[in-house]
Short mmCIF file of C-alpha atoms in Angstrom, two decimals:
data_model
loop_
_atom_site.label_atom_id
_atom_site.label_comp_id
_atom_site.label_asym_id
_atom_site.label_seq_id
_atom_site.Cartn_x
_atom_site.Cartn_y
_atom_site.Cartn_z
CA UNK A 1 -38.03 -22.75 -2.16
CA UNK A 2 -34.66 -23.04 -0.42
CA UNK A 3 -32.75 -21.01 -2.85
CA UNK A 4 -35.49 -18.23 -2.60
CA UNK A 5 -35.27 -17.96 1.13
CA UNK A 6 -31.35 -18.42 0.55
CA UNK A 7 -31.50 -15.21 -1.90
CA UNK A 8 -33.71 -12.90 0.39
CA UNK A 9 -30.50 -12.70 3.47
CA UNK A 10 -28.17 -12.29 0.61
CA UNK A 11 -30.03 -9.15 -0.68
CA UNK A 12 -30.46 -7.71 2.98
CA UNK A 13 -26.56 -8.33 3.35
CA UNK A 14 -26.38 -6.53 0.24
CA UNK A 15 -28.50 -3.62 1.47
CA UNK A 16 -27.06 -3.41 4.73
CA UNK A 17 -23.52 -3.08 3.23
CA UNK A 18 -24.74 -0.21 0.54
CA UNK A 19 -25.91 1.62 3.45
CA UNK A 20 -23.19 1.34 5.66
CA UNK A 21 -20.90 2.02 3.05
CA UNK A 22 -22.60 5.35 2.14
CA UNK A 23 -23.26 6.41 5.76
CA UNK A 24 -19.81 5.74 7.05
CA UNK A 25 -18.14 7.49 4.27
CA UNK A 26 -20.15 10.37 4.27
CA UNK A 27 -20.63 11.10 7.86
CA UNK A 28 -17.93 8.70 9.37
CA UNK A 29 -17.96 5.39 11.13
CA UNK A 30 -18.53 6.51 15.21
CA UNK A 31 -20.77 8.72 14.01
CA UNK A 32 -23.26 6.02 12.58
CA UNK A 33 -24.97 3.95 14.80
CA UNK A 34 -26.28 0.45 14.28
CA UNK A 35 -30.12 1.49 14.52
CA UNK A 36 -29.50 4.42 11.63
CA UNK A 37 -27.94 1.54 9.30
CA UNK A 38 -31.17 -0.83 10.32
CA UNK A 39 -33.59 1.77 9.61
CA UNK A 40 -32.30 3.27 6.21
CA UNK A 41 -31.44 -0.70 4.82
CA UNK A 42 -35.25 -1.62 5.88
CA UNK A 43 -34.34 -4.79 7.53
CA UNK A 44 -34.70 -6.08 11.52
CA UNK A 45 -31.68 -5.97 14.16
CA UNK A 46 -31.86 -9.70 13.90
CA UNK A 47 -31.09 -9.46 9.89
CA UNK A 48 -28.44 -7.73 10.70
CA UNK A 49 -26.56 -9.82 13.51
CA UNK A 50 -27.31 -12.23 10.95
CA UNK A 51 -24.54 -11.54 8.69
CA UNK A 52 -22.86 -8.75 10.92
CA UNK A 53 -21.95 -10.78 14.21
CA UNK A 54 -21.11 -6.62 15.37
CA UNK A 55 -20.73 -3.33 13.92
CA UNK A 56 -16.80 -4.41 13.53
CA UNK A 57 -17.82 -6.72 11.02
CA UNK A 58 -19.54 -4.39 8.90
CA UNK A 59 -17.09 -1.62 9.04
CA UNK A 60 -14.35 -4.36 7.99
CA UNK A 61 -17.04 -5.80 5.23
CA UNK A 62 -17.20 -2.01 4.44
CA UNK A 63 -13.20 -1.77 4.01
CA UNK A 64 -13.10 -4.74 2.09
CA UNK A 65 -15.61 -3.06 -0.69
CA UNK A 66 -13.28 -0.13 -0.87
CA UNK A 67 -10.48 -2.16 -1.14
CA UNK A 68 -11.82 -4.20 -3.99
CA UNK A 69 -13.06 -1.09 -6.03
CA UNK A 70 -9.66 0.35 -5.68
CA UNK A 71 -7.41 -2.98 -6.75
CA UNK A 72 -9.85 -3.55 -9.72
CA UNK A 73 -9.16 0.36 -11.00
CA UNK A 74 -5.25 -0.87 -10.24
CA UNK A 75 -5.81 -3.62 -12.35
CA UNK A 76 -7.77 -2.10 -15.12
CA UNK A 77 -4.89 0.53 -15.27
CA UNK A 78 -2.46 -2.06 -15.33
CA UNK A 79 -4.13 -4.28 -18.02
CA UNK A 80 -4.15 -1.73 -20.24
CA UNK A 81 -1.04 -3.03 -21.55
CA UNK A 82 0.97 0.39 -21.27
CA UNK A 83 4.06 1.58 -20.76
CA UNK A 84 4.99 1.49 -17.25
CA UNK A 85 5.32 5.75 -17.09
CA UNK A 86 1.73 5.70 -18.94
CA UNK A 87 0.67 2.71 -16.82
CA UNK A 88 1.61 5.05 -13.32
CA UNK A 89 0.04 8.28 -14.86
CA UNK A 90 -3.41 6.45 -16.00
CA UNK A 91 -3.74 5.12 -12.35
CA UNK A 92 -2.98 8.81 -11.23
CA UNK A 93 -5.48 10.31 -13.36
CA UNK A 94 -8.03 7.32 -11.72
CA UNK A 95 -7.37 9.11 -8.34
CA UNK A 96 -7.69 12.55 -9.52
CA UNK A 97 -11.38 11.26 -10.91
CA UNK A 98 -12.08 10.32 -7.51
CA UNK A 99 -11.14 13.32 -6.52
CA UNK A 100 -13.52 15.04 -8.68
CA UNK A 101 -16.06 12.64 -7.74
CA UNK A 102 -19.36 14.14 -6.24
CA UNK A 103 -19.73 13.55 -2.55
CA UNK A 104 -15.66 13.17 -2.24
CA UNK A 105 -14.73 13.12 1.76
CA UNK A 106 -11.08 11.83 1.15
CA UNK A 107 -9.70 8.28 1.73
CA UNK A 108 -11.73 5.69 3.68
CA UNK A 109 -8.64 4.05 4.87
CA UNK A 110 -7.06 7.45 5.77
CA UNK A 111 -10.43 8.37 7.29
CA UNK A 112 -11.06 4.61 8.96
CA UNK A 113 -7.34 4.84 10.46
CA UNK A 114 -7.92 7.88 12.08
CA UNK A 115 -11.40 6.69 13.62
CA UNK A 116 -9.21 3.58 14.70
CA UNK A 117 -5.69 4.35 16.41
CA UNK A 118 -4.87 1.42 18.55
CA UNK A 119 -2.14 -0.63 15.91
CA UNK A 120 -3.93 -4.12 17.64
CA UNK A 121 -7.32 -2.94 16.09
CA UNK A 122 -8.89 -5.05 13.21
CA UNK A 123 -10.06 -2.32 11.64
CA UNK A 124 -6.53 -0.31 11.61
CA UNK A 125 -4.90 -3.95 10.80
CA UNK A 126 -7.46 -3.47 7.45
CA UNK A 127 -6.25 0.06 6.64
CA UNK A 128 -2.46 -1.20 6.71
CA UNK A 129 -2.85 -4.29 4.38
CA UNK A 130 -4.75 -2.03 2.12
CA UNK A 131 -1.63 -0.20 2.54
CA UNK A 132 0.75 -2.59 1.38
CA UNK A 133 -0.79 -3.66 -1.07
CA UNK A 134 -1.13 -0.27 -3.21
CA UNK A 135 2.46 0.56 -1.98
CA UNK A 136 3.38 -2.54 -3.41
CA UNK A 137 1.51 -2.29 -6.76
CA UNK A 138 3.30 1.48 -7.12
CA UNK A 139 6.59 -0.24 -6.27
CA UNK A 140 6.49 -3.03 -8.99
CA UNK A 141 5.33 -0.46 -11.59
CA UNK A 142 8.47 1.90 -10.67
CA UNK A 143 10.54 -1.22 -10.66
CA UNK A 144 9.79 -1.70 -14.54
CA UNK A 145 10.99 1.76 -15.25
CA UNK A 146 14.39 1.33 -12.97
CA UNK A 147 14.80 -1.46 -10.37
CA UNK A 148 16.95 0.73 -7.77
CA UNK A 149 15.05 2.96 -5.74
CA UNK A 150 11.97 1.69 -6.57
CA UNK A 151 10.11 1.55 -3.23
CA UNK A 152 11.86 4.94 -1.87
CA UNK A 153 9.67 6.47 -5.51
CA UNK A 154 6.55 4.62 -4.80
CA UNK A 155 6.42 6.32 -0.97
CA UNK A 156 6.83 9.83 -2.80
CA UNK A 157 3.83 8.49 -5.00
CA UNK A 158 1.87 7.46 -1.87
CA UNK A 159 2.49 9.91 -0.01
CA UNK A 160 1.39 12.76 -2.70
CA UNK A 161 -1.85 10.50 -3.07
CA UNK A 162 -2.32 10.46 0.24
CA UNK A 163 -1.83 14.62 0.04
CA UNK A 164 -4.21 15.27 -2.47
CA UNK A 165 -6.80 12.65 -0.81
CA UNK A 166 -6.37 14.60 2.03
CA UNK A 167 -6.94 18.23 0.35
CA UNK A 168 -9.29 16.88 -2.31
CA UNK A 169 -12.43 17.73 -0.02
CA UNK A 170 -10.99 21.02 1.75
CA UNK A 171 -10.01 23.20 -1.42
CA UNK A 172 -10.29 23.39 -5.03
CA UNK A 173 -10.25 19.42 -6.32
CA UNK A 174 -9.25 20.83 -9.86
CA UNK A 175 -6.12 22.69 -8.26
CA UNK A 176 -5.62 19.82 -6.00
CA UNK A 177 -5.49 17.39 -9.14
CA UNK A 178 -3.59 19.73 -11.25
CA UNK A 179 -1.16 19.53 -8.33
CA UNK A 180 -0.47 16.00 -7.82
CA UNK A 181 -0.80 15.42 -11.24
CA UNK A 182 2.41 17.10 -12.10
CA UNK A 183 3.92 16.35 -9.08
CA UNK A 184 4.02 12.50 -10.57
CA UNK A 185 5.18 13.80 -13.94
CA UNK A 186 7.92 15.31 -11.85
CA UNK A 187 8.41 12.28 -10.53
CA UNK A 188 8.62 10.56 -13.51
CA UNK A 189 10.92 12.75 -15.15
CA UNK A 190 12.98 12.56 -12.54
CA UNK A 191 12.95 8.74 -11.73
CA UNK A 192 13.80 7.64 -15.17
CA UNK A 193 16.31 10.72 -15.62
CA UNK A 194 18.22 8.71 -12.57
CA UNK A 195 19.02 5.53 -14.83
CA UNK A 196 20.23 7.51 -17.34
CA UNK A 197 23.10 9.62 -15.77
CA UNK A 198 26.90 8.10 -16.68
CA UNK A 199 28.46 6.69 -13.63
CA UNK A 200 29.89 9.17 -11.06
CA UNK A 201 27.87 11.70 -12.08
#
């Protein structure tokens, strides 16, 4: 009996957190109030305080989904076993399926950060580790290709994600792919052409 009545608040977490996480991407966080969530996950204010001590805690649960989708597409890019170059332009091709992805309204962190602007905020503290860590991820794949320079490259790479994230749902996602897409081949080419010129070049 106890691990039925321990399963039912673990499904109603689950349901709350589905619902937030499709309202607040779709329609933003402000705009979704604690009653909508209540009423589309079927379950009582009470339920909800239950796991969510405030709406805080289920945006930052919410942020904390995202953030776990998008490290284990990281990782399943990275344990492909490729070639760094390969390795950076399967994870690109990952966010240009987002892209494509029906329903697309850009990046929640982008779009959470912008809801949130004071730095002390939990929720913009979220967005920022989030941050790091895929800035950090594109840094330590550049650094296999050439260990100089390798952060300066993986803020070009961010920031052109961050570009098409941000044009993905206002024009043409297959342009807007097509575009960042061979703006990290540029990249690339360009990045690994740098190790390769002869001293005082």
């Amino acid at each position: 009996m106890r691990s039925q009545s321990e399963g039912r608040p673990s499904e109603a977490r689950s349901r709350l957190l589905t619902t937030a996480t499709r309202l607040f991407y779709a329609e933003g966080i402000h705009a979704v109030g604690i009653d909508r969530i209540v009423a589309e996950a079927q379950v009582t204010r009470a339920t909800l305080y239950r796991h969510f001590p405030g709406k805080e805690d289920l945006v930052l649960a919410y942020l904390s989904e995202v953030d776990r989708a998008m490290r284990s597409q990281a990782d399943e890019a990275i344990a492909a076993g490729l070639p760094a170059p390969d390795t950076v332009r399967a994870l690109s091709r990952s966010i240009a399926q987002g892209i494509h992805s029906e329903g697309f309204r850009g990046c929640a962190f982008l779009n959470a950060a912008a809801e949130y602007p004071a730095p002390e905020s939990p929720v913009r503290q979220a967005v920022l580790a989030h941050r790091q860590w895929f800035l950090d991820t594109v840094t330590e794949l550049l650094a296999r290709i050439r260990q100089s320079d390798a952060e300066p490259a993986a803020r070009h790479f961010v920031m052109m994600r961050d570009g098409a994230m941000a044009a993905g749902c206002l024009f043409d996602p297959a342009l807007v792919c097509e575009t960042f897409l061979r703006g990290v081949e540029s990249l690339l080419q360009v990045y690994a052409a740098s190790d390769t010129e002869p001293a005082g070049a």
